[in-house]
PDB file of C-alpha atoms in Angstrom:
ATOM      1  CA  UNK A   1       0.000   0.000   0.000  1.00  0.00           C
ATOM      2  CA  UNK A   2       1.241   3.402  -0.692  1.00  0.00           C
ATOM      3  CA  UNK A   3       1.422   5.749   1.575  1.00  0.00           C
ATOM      4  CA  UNK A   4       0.395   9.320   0.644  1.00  0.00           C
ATOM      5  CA  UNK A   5       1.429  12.974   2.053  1.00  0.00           C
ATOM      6  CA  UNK A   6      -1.184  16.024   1.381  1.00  0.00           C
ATOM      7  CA  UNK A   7       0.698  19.626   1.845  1.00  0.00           C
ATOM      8  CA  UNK A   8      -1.647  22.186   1.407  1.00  0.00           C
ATOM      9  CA  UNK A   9      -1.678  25.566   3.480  1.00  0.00           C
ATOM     10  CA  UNK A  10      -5.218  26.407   2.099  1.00  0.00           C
ATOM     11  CA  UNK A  11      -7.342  24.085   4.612  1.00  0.00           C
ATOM     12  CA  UNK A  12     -10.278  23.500   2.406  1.00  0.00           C
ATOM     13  CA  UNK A  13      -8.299  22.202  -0.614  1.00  0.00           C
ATOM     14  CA  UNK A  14      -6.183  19.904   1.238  1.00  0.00           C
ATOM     15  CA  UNK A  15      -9.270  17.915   3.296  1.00  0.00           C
ATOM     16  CA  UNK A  16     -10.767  18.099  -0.289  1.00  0.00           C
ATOM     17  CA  UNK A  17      -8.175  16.310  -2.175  1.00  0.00           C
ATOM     18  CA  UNK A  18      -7.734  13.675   1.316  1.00  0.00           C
ATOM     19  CA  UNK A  19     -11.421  13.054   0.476  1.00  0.00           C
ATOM     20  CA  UNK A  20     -12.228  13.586  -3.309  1.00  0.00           C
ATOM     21  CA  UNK A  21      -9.596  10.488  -4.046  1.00  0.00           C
ATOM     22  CA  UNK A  22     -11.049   7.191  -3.839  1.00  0.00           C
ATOM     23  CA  UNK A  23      -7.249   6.283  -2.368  1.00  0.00           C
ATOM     24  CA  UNK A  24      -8.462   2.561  -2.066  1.00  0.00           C
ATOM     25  CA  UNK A  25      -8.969   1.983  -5.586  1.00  0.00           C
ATOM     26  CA  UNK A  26      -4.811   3.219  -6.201  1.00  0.00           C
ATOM     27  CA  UNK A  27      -4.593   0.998  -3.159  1.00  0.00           C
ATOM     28  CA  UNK A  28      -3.267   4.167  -1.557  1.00  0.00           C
ATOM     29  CA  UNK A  29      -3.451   5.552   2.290  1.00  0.00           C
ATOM     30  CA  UNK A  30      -3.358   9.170   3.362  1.00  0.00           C
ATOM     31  CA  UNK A  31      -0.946   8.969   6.149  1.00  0.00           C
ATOM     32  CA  UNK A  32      -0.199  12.895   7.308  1.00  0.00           C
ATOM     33  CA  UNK A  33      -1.073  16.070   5.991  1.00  0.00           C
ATOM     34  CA  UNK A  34       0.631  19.173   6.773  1.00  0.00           C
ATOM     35  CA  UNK A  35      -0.345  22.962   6.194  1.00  0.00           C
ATOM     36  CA  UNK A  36       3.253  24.067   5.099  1.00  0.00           C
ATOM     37  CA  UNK A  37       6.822  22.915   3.790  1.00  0.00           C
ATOM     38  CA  UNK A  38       8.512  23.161   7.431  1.00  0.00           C
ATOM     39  CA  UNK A  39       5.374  21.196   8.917  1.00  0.00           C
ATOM     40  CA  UNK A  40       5.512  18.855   5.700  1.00  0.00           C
ATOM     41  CA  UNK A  41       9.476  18.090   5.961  1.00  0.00           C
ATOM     42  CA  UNK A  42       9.587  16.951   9.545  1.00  0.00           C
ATOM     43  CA  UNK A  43       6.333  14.489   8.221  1.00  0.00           C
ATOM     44  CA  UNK A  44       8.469  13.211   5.584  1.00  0.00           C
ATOM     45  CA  UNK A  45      10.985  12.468   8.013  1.00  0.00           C
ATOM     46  CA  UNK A  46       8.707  10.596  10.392  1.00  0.00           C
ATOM     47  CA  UNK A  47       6.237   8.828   7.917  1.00  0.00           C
ATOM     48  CA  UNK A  48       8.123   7.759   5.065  1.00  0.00           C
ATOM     49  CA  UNK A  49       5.398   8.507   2.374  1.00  0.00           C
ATOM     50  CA  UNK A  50       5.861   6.798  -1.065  1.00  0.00           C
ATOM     51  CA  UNK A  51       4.194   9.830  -2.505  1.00  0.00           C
ATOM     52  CA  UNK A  52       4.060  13.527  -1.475  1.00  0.00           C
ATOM     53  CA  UNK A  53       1.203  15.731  -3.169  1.00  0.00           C
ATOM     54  CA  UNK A  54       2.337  19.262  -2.103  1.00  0.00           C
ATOM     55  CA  UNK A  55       1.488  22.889  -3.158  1.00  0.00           C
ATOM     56  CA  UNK A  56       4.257  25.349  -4.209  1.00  0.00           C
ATOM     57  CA  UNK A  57       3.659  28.467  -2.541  1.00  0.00           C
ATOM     58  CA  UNK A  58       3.146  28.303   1.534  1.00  0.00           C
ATOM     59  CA  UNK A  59       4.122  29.725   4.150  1.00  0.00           C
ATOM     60  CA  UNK A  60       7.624  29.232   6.623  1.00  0.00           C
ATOM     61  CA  UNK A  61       9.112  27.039   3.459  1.00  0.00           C
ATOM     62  CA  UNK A  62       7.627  26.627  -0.309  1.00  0.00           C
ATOM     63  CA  UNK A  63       6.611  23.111  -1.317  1.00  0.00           C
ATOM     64  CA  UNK A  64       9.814  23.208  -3.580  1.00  0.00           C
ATOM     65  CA  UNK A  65      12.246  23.602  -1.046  1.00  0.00           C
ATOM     66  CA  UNK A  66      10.732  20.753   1.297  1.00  0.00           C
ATOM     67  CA  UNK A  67      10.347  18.642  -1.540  1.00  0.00           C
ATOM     68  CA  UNK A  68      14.262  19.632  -2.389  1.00  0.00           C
ATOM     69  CA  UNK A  69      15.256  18.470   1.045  1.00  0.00           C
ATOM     70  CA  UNK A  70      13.062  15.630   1.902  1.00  0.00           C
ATOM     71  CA  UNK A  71      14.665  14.120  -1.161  1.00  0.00           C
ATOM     72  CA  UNK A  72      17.907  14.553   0.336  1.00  0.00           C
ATOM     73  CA  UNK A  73      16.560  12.320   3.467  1.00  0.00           C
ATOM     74  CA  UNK A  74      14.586   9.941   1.339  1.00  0.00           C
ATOM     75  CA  UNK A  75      13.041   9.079  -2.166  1.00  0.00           C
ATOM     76  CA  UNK A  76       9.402   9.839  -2.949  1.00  0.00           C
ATOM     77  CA  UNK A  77       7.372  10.766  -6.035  1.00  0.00           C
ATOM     78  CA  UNK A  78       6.072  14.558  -5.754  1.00  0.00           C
ATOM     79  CA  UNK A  79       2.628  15.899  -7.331  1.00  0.00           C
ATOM     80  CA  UNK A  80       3.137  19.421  -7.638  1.00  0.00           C
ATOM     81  CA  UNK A  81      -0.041  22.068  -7.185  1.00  0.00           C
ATOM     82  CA  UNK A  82       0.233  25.489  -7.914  1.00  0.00           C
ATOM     83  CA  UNK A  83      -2.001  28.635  -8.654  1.00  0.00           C
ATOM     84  CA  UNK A  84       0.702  30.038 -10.867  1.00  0.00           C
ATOM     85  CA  UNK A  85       1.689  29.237 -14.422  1.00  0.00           C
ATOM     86  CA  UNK A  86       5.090  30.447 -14.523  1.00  0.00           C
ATOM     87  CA  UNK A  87       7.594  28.714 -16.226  1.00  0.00           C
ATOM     88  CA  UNK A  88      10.099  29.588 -13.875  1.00  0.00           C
ATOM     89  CA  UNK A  89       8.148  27.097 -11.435  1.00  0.00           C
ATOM     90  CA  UNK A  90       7.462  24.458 -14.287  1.00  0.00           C
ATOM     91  CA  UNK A  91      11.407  24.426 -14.332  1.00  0.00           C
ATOM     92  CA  UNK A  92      11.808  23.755 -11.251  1.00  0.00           C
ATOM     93  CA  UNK A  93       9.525  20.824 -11.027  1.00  0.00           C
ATOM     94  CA  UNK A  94      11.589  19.095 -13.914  1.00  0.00           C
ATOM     95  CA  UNK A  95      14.706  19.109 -12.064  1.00  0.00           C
ATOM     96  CA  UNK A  96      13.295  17.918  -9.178  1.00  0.00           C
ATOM     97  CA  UNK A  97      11.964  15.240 -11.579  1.00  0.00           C
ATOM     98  CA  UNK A  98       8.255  15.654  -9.935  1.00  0.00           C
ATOM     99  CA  UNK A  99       5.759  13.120 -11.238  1.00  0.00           C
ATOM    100  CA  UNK A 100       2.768  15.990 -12.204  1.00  0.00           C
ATOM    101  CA  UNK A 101       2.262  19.586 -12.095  1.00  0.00           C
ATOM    102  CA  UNK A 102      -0.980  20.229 -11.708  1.00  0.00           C
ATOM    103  CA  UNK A 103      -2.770  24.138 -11.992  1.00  0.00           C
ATOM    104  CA  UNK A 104      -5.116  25.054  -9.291  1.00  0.00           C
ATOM    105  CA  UNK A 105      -7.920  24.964  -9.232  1.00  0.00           C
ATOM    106  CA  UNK A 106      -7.345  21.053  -9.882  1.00  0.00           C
ATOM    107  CA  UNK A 107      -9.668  19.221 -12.345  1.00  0.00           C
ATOM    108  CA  UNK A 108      -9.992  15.856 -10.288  1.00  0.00           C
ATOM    109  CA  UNK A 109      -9.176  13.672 -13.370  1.00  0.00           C
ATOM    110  CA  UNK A 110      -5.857  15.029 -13.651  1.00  0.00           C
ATOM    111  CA  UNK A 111      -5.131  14.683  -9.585  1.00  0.00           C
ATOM    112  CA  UNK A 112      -6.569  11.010 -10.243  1.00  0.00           C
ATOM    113  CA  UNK A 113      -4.160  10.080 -13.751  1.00  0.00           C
ATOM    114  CA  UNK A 114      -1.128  12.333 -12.018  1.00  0.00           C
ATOM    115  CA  UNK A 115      -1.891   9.932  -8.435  1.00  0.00           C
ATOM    116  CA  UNK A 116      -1.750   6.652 -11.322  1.00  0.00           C
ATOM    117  CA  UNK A 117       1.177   7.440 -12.817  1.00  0.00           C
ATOM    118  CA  UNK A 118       2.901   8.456  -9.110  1.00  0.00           C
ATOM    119  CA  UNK A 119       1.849   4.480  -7.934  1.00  0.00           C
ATOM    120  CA  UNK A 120       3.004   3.420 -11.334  1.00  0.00           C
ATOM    121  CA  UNK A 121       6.732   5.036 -10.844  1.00  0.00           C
ATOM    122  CA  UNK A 122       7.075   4.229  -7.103  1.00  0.00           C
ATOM    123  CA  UNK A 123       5.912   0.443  -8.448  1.00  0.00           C
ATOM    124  CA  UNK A 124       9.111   0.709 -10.645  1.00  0.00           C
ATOM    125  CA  UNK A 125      11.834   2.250  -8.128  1.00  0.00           C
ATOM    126  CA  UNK A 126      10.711  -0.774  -5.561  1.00  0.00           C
ATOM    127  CA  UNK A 127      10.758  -3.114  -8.564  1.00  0.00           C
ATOM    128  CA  UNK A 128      14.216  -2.286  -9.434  1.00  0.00           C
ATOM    129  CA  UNK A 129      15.251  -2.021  -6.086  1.00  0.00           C
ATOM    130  CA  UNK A 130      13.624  -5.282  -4.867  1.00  0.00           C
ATOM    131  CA  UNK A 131      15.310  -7.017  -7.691  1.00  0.00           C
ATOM    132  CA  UNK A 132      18.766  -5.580  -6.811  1.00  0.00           C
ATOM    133  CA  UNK A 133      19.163  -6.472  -3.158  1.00  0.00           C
ATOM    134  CA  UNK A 134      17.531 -10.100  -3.732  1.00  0.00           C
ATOM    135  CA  UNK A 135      20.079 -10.280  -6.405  1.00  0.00           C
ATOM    136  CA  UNK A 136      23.232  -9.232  -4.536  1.00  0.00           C
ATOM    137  CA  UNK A 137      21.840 -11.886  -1.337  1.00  0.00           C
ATOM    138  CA  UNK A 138      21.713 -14.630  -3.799  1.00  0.00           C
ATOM    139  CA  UNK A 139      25.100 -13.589  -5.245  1.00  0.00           C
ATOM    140  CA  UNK A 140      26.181 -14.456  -1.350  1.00  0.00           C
ATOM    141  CA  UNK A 141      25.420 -18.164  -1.809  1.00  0.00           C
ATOM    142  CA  UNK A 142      26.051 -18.930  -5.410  1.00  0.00           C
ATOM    143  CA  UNK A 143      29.496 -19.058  -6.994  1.00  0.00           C
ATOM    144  CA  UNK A 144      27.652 -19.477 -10.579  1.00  0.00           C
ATOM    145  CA  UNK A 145      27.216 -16.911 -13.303  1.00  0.00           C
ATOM    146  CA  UNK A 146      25.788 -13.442 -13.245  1.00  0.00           C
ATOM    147  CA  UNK A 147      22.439 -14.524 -15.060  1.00  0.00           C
ATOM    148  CA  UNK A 148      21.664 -17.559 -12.641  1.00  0.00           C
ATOM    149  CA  UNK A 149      19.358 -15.424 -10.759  1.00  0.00           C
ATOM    150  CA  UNK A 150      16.034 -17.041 -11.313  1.00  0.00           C
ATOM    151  CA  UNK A 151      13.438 -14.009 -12.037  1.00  0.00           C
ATOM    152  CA  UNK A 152      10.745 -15.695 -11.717  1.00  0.00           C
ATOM    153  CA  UNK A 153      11.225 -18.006  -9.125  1.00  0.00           C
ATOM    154  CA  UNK A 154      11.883 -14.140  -7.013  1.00  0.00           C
ATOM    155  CA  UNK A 155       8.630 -13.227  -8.288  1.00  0.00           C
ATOM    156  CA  UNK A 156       6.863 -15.823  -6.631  1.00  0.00           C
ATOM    157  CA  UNK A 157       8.100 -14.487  -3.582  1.00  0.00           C
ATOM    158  CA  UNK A 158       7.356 -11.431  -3.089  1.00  0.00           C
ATOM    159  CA  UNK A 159       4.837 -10.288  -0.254  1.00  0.00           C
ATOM    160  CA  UNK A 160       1.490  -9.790  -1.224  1.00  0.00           C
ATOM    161  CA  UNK A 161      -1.454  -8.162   0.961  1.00  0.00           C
ATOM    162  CA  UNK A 162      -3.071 -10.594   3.475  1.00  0.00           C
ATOM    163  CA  UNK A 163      -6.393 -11.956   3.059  1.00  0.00           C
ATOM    164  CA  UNK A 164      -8.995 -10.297   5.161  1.00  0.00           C
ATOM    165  CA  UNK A 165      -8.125  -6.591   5.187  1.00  0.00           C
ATOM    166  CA  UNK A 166      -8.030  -7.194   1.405  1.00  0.00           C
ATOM    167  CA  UNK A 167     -11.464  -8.707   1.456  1.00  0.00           C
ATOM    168  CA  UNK A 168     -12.516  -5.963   4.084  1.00  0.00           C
ATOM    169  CA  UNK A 169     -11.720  -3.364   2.493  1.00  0.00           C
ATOM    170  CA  UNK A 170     -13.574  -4.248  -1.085  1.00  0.00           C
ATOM    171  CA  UNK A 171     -16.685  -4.803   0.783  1.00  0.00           C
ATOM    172  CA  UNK A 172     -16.443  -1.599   2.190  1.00  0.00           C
ATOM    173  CA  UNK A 173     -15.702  -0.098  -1.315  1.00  0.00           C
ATOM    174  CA  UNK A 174     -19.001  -2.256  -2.337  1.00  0.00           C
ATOM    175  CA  UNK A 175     -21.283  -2.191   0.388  1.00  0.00           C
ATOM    176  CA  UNK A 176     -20.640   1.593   2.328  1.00  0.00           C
ATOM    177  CA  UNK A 177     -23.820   2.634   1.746  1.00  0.00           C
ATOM    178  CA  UNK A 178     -24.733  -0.463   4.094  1.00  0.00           C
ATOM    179  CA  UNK A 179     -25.228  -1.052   7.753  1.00  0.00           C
ATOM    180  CA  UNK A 180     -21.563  -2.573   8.123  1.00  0.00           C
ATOM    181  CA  UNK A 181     -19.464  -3.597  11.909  1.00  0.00           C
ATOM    182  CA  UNK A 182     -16.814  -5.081  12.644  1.00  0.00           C
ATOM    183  CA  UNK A 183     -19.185  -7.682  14.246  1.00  0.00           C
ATOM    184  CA  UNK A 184     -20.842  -8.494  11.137  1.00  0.00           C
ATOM    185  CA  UNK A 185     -18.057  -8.890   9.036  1.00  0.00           C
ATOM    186  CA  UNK A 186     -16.104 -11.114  11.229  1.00  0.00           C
ATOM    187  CA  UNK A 187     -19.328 -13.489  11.618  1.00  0.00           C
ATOM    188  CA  UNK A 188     -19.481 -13.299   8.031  1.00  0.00           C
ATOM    189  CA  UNK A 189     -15.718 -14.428   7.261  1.00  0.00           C
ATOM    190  CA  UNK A 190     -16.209 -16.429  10.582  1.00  0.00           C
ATOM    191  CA  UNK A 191     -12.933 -14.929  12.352  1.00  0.00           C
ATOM    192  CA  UNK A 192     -12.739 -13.365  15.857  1.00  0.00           C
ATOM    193  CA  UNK A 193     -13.349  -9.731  15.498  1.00  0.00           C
ATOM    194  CA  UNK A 194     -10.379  -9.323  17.453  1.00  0.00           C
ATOM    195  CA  UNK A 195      -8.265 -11.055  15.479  1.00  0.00           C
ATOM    196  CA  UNK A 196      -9.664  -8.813  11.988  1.00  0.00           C
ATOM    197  CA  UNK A 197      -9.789  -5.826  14.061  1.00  0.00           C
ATOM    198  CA  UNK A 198      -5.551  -6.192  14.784  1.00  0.00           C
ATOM    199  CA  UNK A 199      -5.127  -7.489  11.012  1.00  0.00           C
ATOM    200  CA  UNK A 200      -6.800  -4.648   9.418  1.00  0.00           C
ATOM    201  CA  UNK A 201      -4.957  -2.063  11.662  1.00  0.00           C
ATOM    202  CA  UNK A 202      -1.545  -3.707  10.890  1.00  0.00           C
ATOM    203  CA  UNK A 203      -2.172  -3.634   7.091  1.00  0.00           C
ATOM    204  CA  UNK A 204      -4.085  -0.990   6.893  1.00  0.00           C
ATOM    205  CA  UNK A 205      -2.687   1.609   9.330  1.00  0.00           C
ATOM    206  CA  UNK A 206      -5.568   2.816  10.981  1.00  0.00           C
ATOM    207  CA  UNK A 207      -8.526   1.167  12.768  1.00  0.00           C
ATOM    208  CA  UNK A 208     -11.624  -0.655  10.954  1.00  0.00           C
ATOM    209  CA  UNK A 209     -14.010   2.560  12.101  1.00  0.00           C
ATOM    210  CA  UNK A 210     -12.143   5.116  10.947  1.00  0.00           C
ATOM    211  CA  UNK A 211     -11.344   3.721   7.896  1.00  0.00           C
ATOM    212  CA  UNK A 212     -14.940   3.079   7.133  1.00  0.00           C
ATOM    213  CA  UNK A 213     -15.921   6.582   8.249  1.00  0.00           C
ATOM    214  CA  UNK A 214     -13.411   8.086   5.900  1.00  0.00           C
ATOM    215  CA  UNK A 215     -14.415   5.976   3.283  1.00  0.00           C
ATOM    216  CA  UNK A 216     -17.483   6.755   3.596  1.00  0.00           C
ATOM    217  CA  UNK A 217     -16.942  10.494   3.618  1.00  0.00           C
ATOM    218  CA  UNK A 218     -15.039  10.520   0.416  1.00  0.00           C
ATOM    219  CA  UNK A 219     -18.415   8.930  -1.358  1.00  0.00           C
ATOM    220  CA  UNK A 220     -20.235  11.815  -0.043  1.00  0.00           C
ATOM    221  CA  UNK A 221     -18.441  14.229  -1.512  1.00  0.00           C
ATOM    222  CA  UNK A 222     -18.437  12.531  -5.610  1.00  0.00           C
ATOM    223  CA  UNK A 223     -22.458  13.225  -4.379  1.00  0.00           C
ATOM    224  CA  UNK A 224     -20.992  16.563  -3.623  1.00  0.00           C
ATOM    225  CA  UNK A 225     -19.523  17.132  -6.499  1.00  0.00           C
ATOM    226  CA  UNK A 226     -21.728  15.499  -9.083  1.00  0.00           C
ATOM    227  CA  UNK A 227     -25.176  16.005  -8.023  1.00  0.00           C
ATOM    228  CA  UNK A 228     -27.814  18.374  -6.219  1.00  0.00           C
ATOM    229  CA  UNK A 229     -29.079  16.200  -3.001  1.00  0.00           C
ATOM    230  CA  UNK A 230     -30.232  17.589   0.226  1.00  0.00           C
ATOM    231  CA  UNK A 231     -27.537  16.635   2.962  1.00  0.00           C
ATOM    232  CA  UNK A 232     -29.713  14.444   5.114  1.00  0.00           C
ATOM    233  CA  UNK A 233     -30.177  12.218   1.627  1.00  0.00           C
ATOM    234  CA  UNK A 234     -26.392  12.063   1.409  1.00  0.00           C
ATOM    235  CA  UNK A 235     -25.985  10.884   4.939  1.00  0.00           C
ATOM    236  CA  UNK A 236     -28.546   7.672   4.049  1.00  0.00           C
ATOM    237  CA  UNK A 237     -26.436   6.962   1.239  1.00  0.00           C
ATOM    238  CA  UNK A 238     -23.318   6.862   2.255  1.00  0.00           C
ATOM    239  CA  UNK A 239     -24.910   4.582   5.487  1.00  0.00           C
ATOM    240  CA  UNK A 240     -25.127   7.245   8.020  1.00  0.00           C
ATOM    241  CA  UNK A 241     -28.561   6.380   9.383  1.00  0.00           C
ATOM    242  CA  UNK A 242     -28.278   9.273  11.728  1.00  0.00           C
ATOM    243  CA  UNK A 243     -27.826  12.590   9.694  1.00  0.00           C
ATOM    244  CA  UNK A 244     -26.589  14.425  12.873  1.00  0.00           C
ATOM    245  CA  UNK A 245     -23.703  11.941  13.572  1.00  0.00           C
ATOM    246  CA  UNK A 246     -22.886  12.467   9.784  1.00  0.00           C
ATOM    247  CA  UNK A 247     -22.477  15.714  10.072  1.00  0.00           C
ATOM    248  CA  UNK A 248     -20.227  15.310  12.884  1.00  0.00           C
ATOM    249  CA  UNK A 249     -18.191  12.924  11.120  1.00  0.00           C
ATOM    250  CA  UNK A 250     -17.906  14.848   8.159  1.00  0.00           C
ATOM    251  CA  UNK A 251     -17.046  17.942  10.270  1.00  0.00           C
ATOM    252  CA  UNK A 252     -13.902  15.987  12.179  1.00  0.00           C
ATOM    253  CA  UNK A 253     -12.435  14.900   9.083  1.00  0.00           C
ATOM    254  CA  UNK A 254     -12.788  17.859   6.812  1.00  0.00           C
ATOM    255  CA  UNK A 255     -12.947  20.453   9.271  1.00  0.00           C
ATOM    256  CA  UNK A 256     -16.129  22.219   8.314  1.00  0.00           C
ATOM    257  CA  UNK A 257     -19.363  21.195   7.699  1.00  0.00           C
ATOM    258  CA  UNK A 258     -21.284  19.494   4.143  1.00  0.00           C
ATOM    259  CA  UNK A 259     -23.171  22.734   4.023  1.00  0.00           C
ATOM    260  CA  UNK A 260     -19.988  24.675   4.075  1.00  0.00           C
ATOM    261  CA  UNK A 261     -17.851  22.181   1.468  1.00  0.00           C
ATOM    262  CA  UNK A 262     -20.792  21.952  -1.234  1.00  0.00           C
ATOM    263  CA  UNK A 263     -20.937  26.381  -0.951  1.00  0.00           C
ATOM    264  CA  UNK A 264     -16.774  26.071  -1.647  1.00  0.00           C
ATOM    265  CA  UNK A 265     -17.230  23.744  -4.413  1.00  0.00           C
ATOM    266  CA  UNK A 266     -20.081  25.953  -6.049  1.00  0.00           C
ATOM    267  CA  UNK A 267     -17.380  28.934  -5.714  1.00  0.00           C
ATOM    268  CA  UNK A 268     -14.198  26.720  -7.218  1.00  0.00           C
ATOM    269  CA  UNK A 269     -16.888  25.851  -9.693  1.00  0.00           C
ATOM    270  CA  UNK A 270     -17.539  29.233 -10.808  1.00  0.00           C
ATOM    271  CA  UNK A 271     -13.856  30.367 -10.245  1.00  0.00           C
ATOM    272  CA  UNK A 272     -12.364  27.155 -13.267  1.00  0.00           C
ATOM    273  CA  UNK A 273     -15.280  28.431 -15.149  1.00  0.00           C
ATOM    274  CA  UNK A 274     -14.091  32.048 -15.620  1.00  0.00           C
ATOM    275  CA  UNK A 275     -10.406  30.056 -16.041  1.00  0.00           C
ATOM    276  CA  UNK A 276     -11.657  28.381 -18.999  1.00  0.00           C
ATOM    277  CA  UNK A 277     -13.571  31.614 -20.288  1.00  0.00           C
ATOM    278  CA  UNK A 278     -10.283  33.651 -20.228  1.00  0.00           C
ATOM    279  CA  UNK A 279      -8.604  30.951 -21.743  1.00  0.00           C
ATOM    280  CA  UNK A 280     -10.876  30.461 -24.405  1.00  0.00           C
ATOM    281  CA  UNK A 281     -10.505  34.341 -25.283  1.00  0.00           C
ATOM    282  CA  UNK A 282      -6.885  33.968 -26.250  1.00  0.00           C
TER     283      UNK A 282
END
C-alpha cells in the first residue's frame, strides 16, 4: 500500500483532495497532511510517504524547497499544485523530476491520472530495487554466473497483501452505503473480530471505524460534487442512518461542515469556469 502525504496551506483544498480520491482503488493511504513545507518536511521524516502531493507556494518554506530536502533524506514521487503558471516554477519541477504539475484549481481527473502514474513510478523504483538487493543476497550463496538469478522463481516471492483486510476493504468499497461492523463482518468471514480488528490495523494503518468513516466520507463528496441532493439524503447513502452523527463525522475529518464544502465547491466551480472563459478568449 502506498502511503500518501497532502501539503496544502489552504485548509479547504487539502481535506478536499484527502477526500475527493477514492485512495483505495490506487490501493493508496493518506498517512499525514501538513499545512506548510517546514510542517511537511519533519512528516516526511517521520512517515516515510511513497508519494508527497504538495502545493508550491506556503508559508515558513515553499513546497519546492521541502520537496528539495526531503529528497535529500529519502526518495518519494512529488505531485506538484500550484495557482501560478510560470515557467520559472514548471522548471523547477523538472529538475526535481516531480511526477505531475498540476494548476489550481485542480480538475480531479488530472489529480486522479497524475496519483496513477505516481503508484506506477514508485511500483518501478521498488521493482528495481527489490530485484537488486535479492540479487546481490543470492550472489552471497552462489558461486555461478551473473544470469543464474532465477526471475521468476523471485517473483513468486514477493509479499502480497493478506487476506482479510483485502477482502474488508472491497466490501467496504461495495457495500458503504450499508449497515456494516466489525461484528458483522467477522461473523461473516467467521474470524474473531479481534483477530480482523488487529489485522486490518496492521495492514491498513488505521482502525476498521475510521477507515470506514473516511471511506465513507469521500463517497459523499463525488455526491458533492456530481449532483444536487439535500444533505440528510447524502448521509442515508453513504450509510449514516443518523444525519446528525454524519455531520459530525464529516465535520472531524474535513474540518467544516457538508453545508460549508458543497458552498466552496459551487465557488471553485464558478472560479475554473471564468479560467476556462479567459482561456478560451486567447
Amino acid at each position: 500500500m502506498y502511503r500518501v502525504l497532502i501539503v496544502e496551506d489552504e485548509k479547504v483544498i487539502r481535506k478536499g483532495i484527502i477526500y475527493v480520491v477514492d485512495w483505495a482503488a490506487y490501493d493508496c493511504l493518506v498517512v499525514g497532511e501538513a499545512e506548510n513545507g517546514q510542517q511537511g518536511l519533519g512528516m516526511i521524516e517521520q512517515l516515510h510517504p511513497d508519494i508527497v502531493i504538495t502545493d508550491v507556494r506556503m508559508p515558513l518554506m515553499d513546497g519546492l524547497e521541502m520537496v528539495q530536502k526531503g529528497r535529500e533524506r529519502q526518495d518519494f514521487e512529488t505531485i506538484l499544485l500550484s495557482a501560478y503558471g510560470d515557467f520559472d516554477y514548471v522548471q523547477k519541477a523538472l529538475r526535481l523530476e516531480a511526477c505531475e504539475y498540476l494548476l489550481k484549481p485542480v480538475d480531479n481527473d488530472g489529480l486522479n491520472r497524475a496519483i496513477e502514474r505516481a503508484c506506477r513510478r514508485t511500483d518501478r523504483k521498488n521493482e528495481v530495487l527489490w530485484l537488486e538487493t535479492t540479487w546481490k543476497e543470492s550472489r552471497k550463496n552462489t558461486s555461478g554466473p551473473a544470469d543464474s538469478l532465477d526471475i521468476a522463481e523471485l517473483e513468486q516471492t514477493k509479499e502480497k497483501l493478506s487476506f482479510y483486510p483485502g477482502t474488508v476493504v472491497a466490501y467496504i468499497q461495495k457495500h458503504y452505503g450499508e449497515r456494516i461492523s466489525l461484528q458483522s463482518l467477522s461473523e461473516h468471514y467467521k474470524v474473531s473480530a479481534a483477530y480482523l480488528s488487529r489485522e486490518f490495523k496492521k495492514e491498513m494503518g488505521c482502525p476498521f471505524n475510521d477507515f470506514l468513516n473516511r471511506y465513507r466520507i469521500h463517497c459523499a463528496i463525488q455526491i458533492m460534487r456530481t449532483e444536487k441532493v439535500r444533505v440528510y439524503e447524502i448521509a442515508e447513502l453513504c450509510g449514516f442512518s443518523d444525519y446528525k452523527y454524519f455531520i459530525s463525522v464529516f465535520h472531524k475529518y474535513m474540518d467544516c461542515t457538508p453545508t460549508e464544502f458543497m458552498e466552496f465547491q459551487h465557488r471553485e466551480r464558478i472560479q475554473r469556469d471564468d479560467i476556462m472563459q479567459e482561456v478560451d478568449k486567447r
